[in-house]
Amino acid sequence: MSNETNAQALPTIESEYELTAQQLADYEENGHILLRGVASPQEIDAFEPVISGCVQTLNRQNKPLEERDTYGKAFIQIGNLWQHSEEEARFTLAKRFAKIAADLMGVDGVRLYHDQALYKEPGGGHTPWHQDQIYWPLDTDKTITLWMPLVPIPEEVGSMVFASKSQREGYISKLVISDESHRTLAQYIDGKGFDKVSYGAMAAGDATFHSGWTLHSAPGNPTPDMRKVMTIIYIADGLRIAEPDTNARRSDLLSWFPGLNPGDLAASELNPLLYKRTK
């Protein structure tokens, strides 16, 4: 059976997930939200093996945990899975997820920036405080990340931890994910008095969404089980690429906007339009 035939046999994930006015307001206020049951148990059962198979095939991390730096201990990180598997692409390109992203940001359309599997190994370390968007050559507040566990996440592992309302500060620091970012941004968060929110245990198919500017971190994994999480990053349709001001942003421009330059529409072949609201 071909990959295309396998993909056709998978769920389509096109049905809508309706958000309440209160949920939209909460996201606008805090820069993050937990939504239960964004994917059904049946959909997770279908896609978890596909995504985990991609991670296993594409993973090049072979150092023992104790020999890695803080970033390397945080998770196995694999990007653009959708480019490697027609089956996985049905998950990353799902209309249901994209519409939620558009609704939360209050925009008419969204494009894919990229996807990432983030698998935190048994004994894996914490993820330091950071802002995602310091890596992205975009000058906007219209970016958002879906973070969905593919397995049940117990209380001791939990969701990420978010600094509520920190997205209002915009570009806070150029520090990439590191011990230094964790120390410096933790002090910043405490100094600003931002509430730190964890949603605790999550079921497979639950999802958090957070703004590209929202400060967040994640605890380590003290359990014997892999924390399997899939993320999808969305950007508003119609954005233009900003002049990259750091090496991290220059690298992302090459990786995720191939062939494009500052000032161009953020719409390469790697950034398909996933949802457009009908007028």
Short mmCIF file of C-alpha atoms in Angstrom, two decimals:
data_model
loop_
_atom_site.label_atom_id
_atom_site.label_comp_id
_atom_site.label_asym_id
_atom_site.label_seq_id
_atom_site.Cartn_x
_atom_site.Cartn_y
_atom_site.Cartn_z
CA MET A 1 0.00 0.00 0.00
CA SER A 2 1.44 3.40 -0.99
CA ASN A 3 1.97 6.29 1.39
CA GLU A 4 -0.76 8.19 -0.45
CA THR A 5 -3.21 5.33 0.07
CA ASN A 6 -2.22 5.12 3.75
CA ALA A 7 -2.76 8.86 4.12
CA GLN A 8 -6.22 8.62 2.57
CA ALA A 9 -7.19 6.05 5.19
CA LEU A 10 -6.39 8.43 8.07
CA PRO A 11 -8.89 10.86 9.64
CA THR A 12 -9.17 14.23 7.90
CA ILE A 13 -9.38 16.45 11.05
CA GLU A 14 -11.52 19.01 9.23
CA SER A 15 -14.55 19.29 11.52
CA GLU A 16 -14.66 22.56 13.45
CA TYR A 17 -13.81 23.12 17.11
CA GLU A 18 -15.95 26.00 18.31
CA LEU A 19 -14.45 28.52 20.72
CA THR A 20 -16.48 30.57 23.18
CA ALA A 21 -16.27 34.33 23.52
CA GLN A 22 -14.72 33.78 26.95
CA GLN A 23 -11.98 31.55 25.54
CA LEU A 24 -11.13 34.13 22.90
CA ALA A 25 -11.00 36.85 25.55
CA ASP A 26 -8.84 34.72 27.86
CA TYR A 27 -6.29 34.09 25.11
CA GLU A 28 -6.21 37.77 24.17
CA GLU A 29 -5.66 38.69 27.83
CA ASN A 30 -3.11 36.08 28.87
CA GLY A 31 -1.32 35.01 25.68
CA HIS A 32 -2.03 31.31 26.25
CA ILE A 33 -4.94 28.91 26.67
CA LEU A 34 -5.66 25.22 27.25
CA LEU A 35 -8.31 23.60 25.04
CA ARG A 36 -9.50 20.09 25.90
CA GLY A 37 -10.15 17.46 23.26
CA VAL A 38 -8.85 19.35 20.23
CA ALA A 39 -8.12 15.93 18.70
CA SER A 40 -10.26 12.89 19.51
CA PRO A 41 -8.89 9.66 21.02
CA GLN A 42 -9.50 7.96 17.66
CA GLU A 43 -7.53 10.65 15.82
CA ILE A 44 -4.63 10.40 18.27
CA ASP A 45 -4.65 6.60 17.97
CA ALA A 46 -4.33 7.00 14.20
CA PHE A 47 -1.64 9.68 14.11
CA GLU A 48 0.59 8.98 17.12
CA PRO A 49 2.25 5.96 15.46
CA VAL A 50 2.74 7.98 12.26
CA ILE A 51 4.37 10.91 14.07
CA SER A 52 6.46 8.68 16.34
CA GLY A 53 7.61 6.72 13.31
CA CYS A 54 8.80 9.95 11.67
CA VAL A 55 10.64 10.94 14.85
CA GLN A 56 12.36 7.58 15.02
CA THR A 57 13.39 7.74 11.37
CA LEU A 58 14.59 11.36 11.39
CA ASN A 59 16.19 11.55 14.84
CA ARG A 60 19.96 12.11 14.68
CA GLN A 61 20.48 12.62 18.42
CA ASN A 62 22.73 9.81 19.65
CA LYS A 63 24.53 11.34 22.62
CA PRO A 64 23.59 10.08 26.07
CA LEU A 65 21.56 12.62 28.08
CA GLU A 66 24.40 13.27 30.49
CA GLU A 67 26.71 14.36 27.64
CA ARG A 68 24.32 16.97 26.20
CA ASP A 69 23.95 20.67 27.01
CA THR A 70 20.80 22.07 28.59
CA TYR A 71 19.05 22.53 25.24
CA GLY A 72 19.96 19.01 24.13
CA LYS A 73 18.65 17.52 27.37
CA ALA A 74 15.30 19.28 26.98
CA PHE A 75 13.91 17.20 24.11
CA ILE A 76 14.39 15.37 20.84
CA GLN A 77 13.41 18.02 18.29
CA ILE A 78 12.39 17.16 14.72
CA GLY A 79 11.01 19.82 12.36
CA ASN A 80 8.97 19.82 9.16
CA LEU A 81 7.70 16.27 9.56
CA TRP A 82 4.96 17.07 7.06
CA GLN A 83 7.57 17.29 4.30
CA HIS A 84 8.71 13.72 4.98
CA SER A 85 5.39 11.89 5.21
CA GLU A 86 2.08 12.32 3.38
CA GLU A 87 0.45 10.54 6.31
CA GLU A 88 1.87 12.99 8.87
CA ALA A 89 1.02 15.95 6.62
CA ARG A 90 -2.66 15.25 7.16
CA PHE A 91 -2.08 16.10 10.85
CA THR A 92 0.14 19.17 10.42
CA LEU A 93 -2.05 20.67 7.69
CA ALA A 94 -5.34 19.93 9.52
CA LYS A 95 -7.99 22.58 8.91
CA ARG A 96 -9.48 22.21 12.42
CA PHE A 97 -6.23 23.19 14.12
CA ALA A 98 -5.57 26.05 11.67
CA LYS A 99 -9.03 27.55 12.20
CA ILE A 100 -8.52 27.55 15.98
CA ALA A 101 -5.26 29.43 15.42
CA ALA A 102 -7.00 31.97 13.18
CA ASP A 103 -9.85 32.42 15.64
CA LEU A 104 -7.54 32.95 18.62
CA MET A 105 -5.41 35.49 16.75
CA GLY A 106 -8.46 37.22 15.27
CA VAL A 107 -7.26 36.93 11.67
CA ASP A 108 -8.94 35.76 8.47
CA GLY A 109 -6.28 33.30 7.37
CA VAL A 110 -3.23 31.43 8.61
CA ARG A 111 -0.20 29.87 7.00
CA LEU A 112 2.09 27.19 8.33
CA TYR A 113 5.43 28.41 9.67
CA HIS A 114 6.63 24.93 10.52
CA ASP A 115 5.85 21.91 12.66
CA GLN A 116 8.06 20.32 15.32
CA ALA A 117 7.91 17.10 17.28
CA LEU A 118 9.25 17.71 20.80
CA TYR A 119 9.81 14.37 22.53
CA LYS A 120 11.14 14.72 26.09
CA GLU A 121 12.93 11.53 27.02
CA PRO A 122 12.66 9.75 30.39
CA GLY A 123 14.95 11.75 32.66
CA GLY A 124 15.01 14.62 30.16
CA GLY A 125 15.78 18.08 31.49
CA HIS A 126 13.71 21.23 31.83
CA THR A 127 13.11 23.61 28.93
CA PRO A 128 14.47 27.04 29.91
CA TRP A 129 12.37 30.21 29.85
CA HIS A 130 12.23 31.74 26.38
CA GLN A 131 10.14 33.48 23.73
CA ASP A 132 9.66 31.49 20.53
CA GLN A 133 9.58 34.52 18.28
CA ILE A 134 13.15 35.62 18.94
CA TYR A 135 14.00 32.94 16.37
CA TRP A 136 11.51 34.11 13.73
CA PRO A 137 12.21 36.93 11.22
CA LEU A 138 8.76 38.42 11.70
CA ASP A 139 7.73 41.75 13.25
CA THR A 140 4.18 40.97 14.37
CA ASP A 141 2.05 39.71 17.24
CA LYS A 142 0.10 37.43 14.89
CA THR A 143 1.93 34.16 15.49
CA ILE A 144 0.76 31.22 17.57
CA THR A 145 1.88 27.71 18.49
CA LEU A 146 -0.25 24.62 19.07
CA TRP A 147 1.33 22.21 21.62
CA MET A 148 -0.42 18.84 21.74
CA PRO A 149 0.56 15.74 23.72
CA LEU A 150 0.13 12.47 21.83
CA VAL A 151 0.17 10.48 25.08
CA PRO A 152 -1.33 11.28 28.50
CA ILE A 153 0.85 13.78 30.37
CA PRO A 154 0.87 13.22 34.16
CA GLU A 155 0.84 16.00 36.73
CA GLU A 156 4.56 15.65 37.51
CA VAL A 157 5.42 16.37 33.86
CA GLY A 158 2.53 18.68 33.12
CA SER A 159 1.93 21.30 30.51
CA MET A 160 4.36 24.07 29.79
CA VAL A 161 4.50 26.95 32.26
CA PHE A 162 3.39 30.32 30.88
CA ALA A 163 4.04 33.86 32.11
CA SER A 164 0.58 35.34 31.71
CA LYS A 165 0.35 38.68 29.87
CA SER A 166 4.05 38.64 29.00
CA GLN A 167 3.11 38.68 25.30
CA ARG A 168 2.18 42.35 25.73
CA GLU A 169 5.85 43.20 26.22
CA GLY A 170 6.76 42.12 22.69
CA TYR A 171 10.44 41.45 22.00
CA ILE A 172 11.96 41.16 25.50
CA SER A 173 15.37 39.59 24.98
CA LYS A 174 17.51 38.12 22.21
CA LEU A 175 18.69 35.29 24.47
CA VAL A 176 18.27 31.89 22.82
CA ILE A 177 17.16 28.89 24.91
CA SER A 178 19.92 28.34 27.45
CA ASP A 179 20.85 28.39 31.12
CA GLU A 180 21.37 32.14 30.75
CA SER A 181 17.89 32.69 29.29
CA HIS A 182 16.38 30.68 32.14
CA ARG A 183 18.12 32.75 34.83
CA THR A 184 17.66 36.14 33.20
CA LEU A 185 14.03 35.70 32.15
CA ALA A 186 13.02 34.13 35.48
CA GLN A 187 14.28 37.30 37.17
CA TYR A 188 12.44 39.42 34.62
CA ILE A 189 9.17 37.52 35.18
CA ASP A 190 9.43 37.87 38.95
CA GLY A 191 10.31 41.54 38.64
CA LYS A 192 7.27 42.20 36.45
CA GLY A 193 5.02 40.15 38.72
CA PHE A 194 3.65 37.99 35.91
CA ASP A 195 1.53 35.05 37.05
CA LYS A 196 3.15 31.71 36.17
CA VAL A 197 0.51 29.24 34.99
CA SER A 198 0.79 25.49 34.41
CA TYR A 199 -2.24 23.52 33.29
CA GLY A 200 -0.95 20.34 34.94
CA ALA A 201 -1.97 16.95 33.61
CA MET A 202 -3.17 16.77 30.01
CA ALA A 203 -4.88 14.05 28.02
CA ALA A 204 -3.63 13.02 24.60
CA GLY A 205 -5.41 15.33 22.15
CA ASP A 206 -5.69 18.27 24.55
CA ALA A 207 -3.74 21.30 23.35
CA THR A 208 -2.32 24.55 24.57
CA PHE A 209 -1.97 27.52 22.25
CA HIS A 210 0.40 30.39 23.02
CA SER A 211 1.54 33.58 21.33
CA GLY A 212 4.99 33.79 19.81
CA TRP A 213 5.86 36.47 22.38
CA THR A 214 4.55 34.62 25.46
CA LEU A 215 7.34 33.66 27.84
CA HIS A 216 7.21 29.97 28.68
CA SER A 217 9.23 27.06 30.02
CA ALA A 218 8.65 23.38 30.75
CA PRO A 219 9.65 21.06 33.59
CA GLY A 220 11.82 18.00 33.12
CA ASN A 221 10.51 14.48 32.74
CA PRO A 222 11.08 12.42 35.92
CA THR A 223 8.93 9.54 34.63
CA PRO A 224 10.05 6.39 32.75
CA ASP A 225 7.85 7.32 29.77
CA MET A 226 8.56 9.48 26.75
CA ARG A 227 6.67 12.81 26.74
CA LYS A 228 5.48 12.80 23.14
CA VAL A 229 4.35 16.24 21.98
CA MET A 230 3.61 17.60 18.53
CA THR A 231 3.69 21.32 17.84
CA ILE A 232 2.48 23.39 14.89
CA ILE A 233 3.37 27.05 14.45
CA TYR A 234 1.00 29.31 12.52
CA ILE A 235 1.44 32.82 11.17
CA ALA A 236 -1.23 35.19 9.91
CA ASP A 237 -1.68 35.23 6.14
CA GLY A 238 -0.31 38.40 4.55
CA LEU A 239 2.71 38.95 6.83
CA ARG A 240 5.97 40.19 5.38
CA ILE A 241 9.44 39.00 6.37
CA ALA A 242 11.39 41.37 8.61
CA GLU A 243 15.11 42.13 8.30
CA PRO A 244 16.73 39.46 10.51
CA ASP A 245 18.63 41.12 13.36
CA THR A 246 20.29 38.02 14.87
CA ASN A 247 22.02 34.86 13.67
CA ALA A 248 19.04 32.85 14.93
CA ARG A 249 16.65 34.83 12.73
CA ARG A 250 18.99 34.67 9.75
CA SER A 251 19.10 30.89 10.15
CA ASP A 252 15.32 30.65 10.38
CA LEU A 253 14.91 32.79 7.27
CA LEU A 254 17.00 30.30 5.31
CA SER A 255 15.33 27.24 6.86
CA TRP A 256 11.64 28.16 6.86
CA PHE A 257 11.34 30.84 4.14
CA PRO A 258 13.60 29.39 1.44
CA GLY A 259 14.22 31.69 -1.50
CA LEU A 260 12.62 34.70 0.17
CA ASN A 261 14.10 37.99 1.38
CA PRO A 262 13.19 40.71 3.87
CA GLY A 263 10.11 42.56 2.64
CA ASP A 264 8.72 39.56 0.77
CA LEU A 265 5.41 38.02 1.74
CA ALA A 266 5.99 35.21 4.25
CA ALA A 267 4.67 32.60 1.85
CA SER A 268 7.27 30.19 0.48
CA GLU A 269 6.43 26.66 -0.64
CA LEU A 270 7.01 25.62 2.99
CA ASN A 271 4.29 27.99 4.21
CA PRO A 272 1.02 26.82 2.65
CA LEU A 273 -2.25 28.61 3.40
CA LEU A 274 -4.06 26.26 5.80
CA TYR A 275 -7.23 28.19 6.51
CA LYS A 276 -9.01 31.19 4.99
CA ARG A 277 -12.22 32.57 6.41
CA THR A 278 -15.13 32.77 4.00
CA LYS A 279 -16.53 36.28 3.85
#
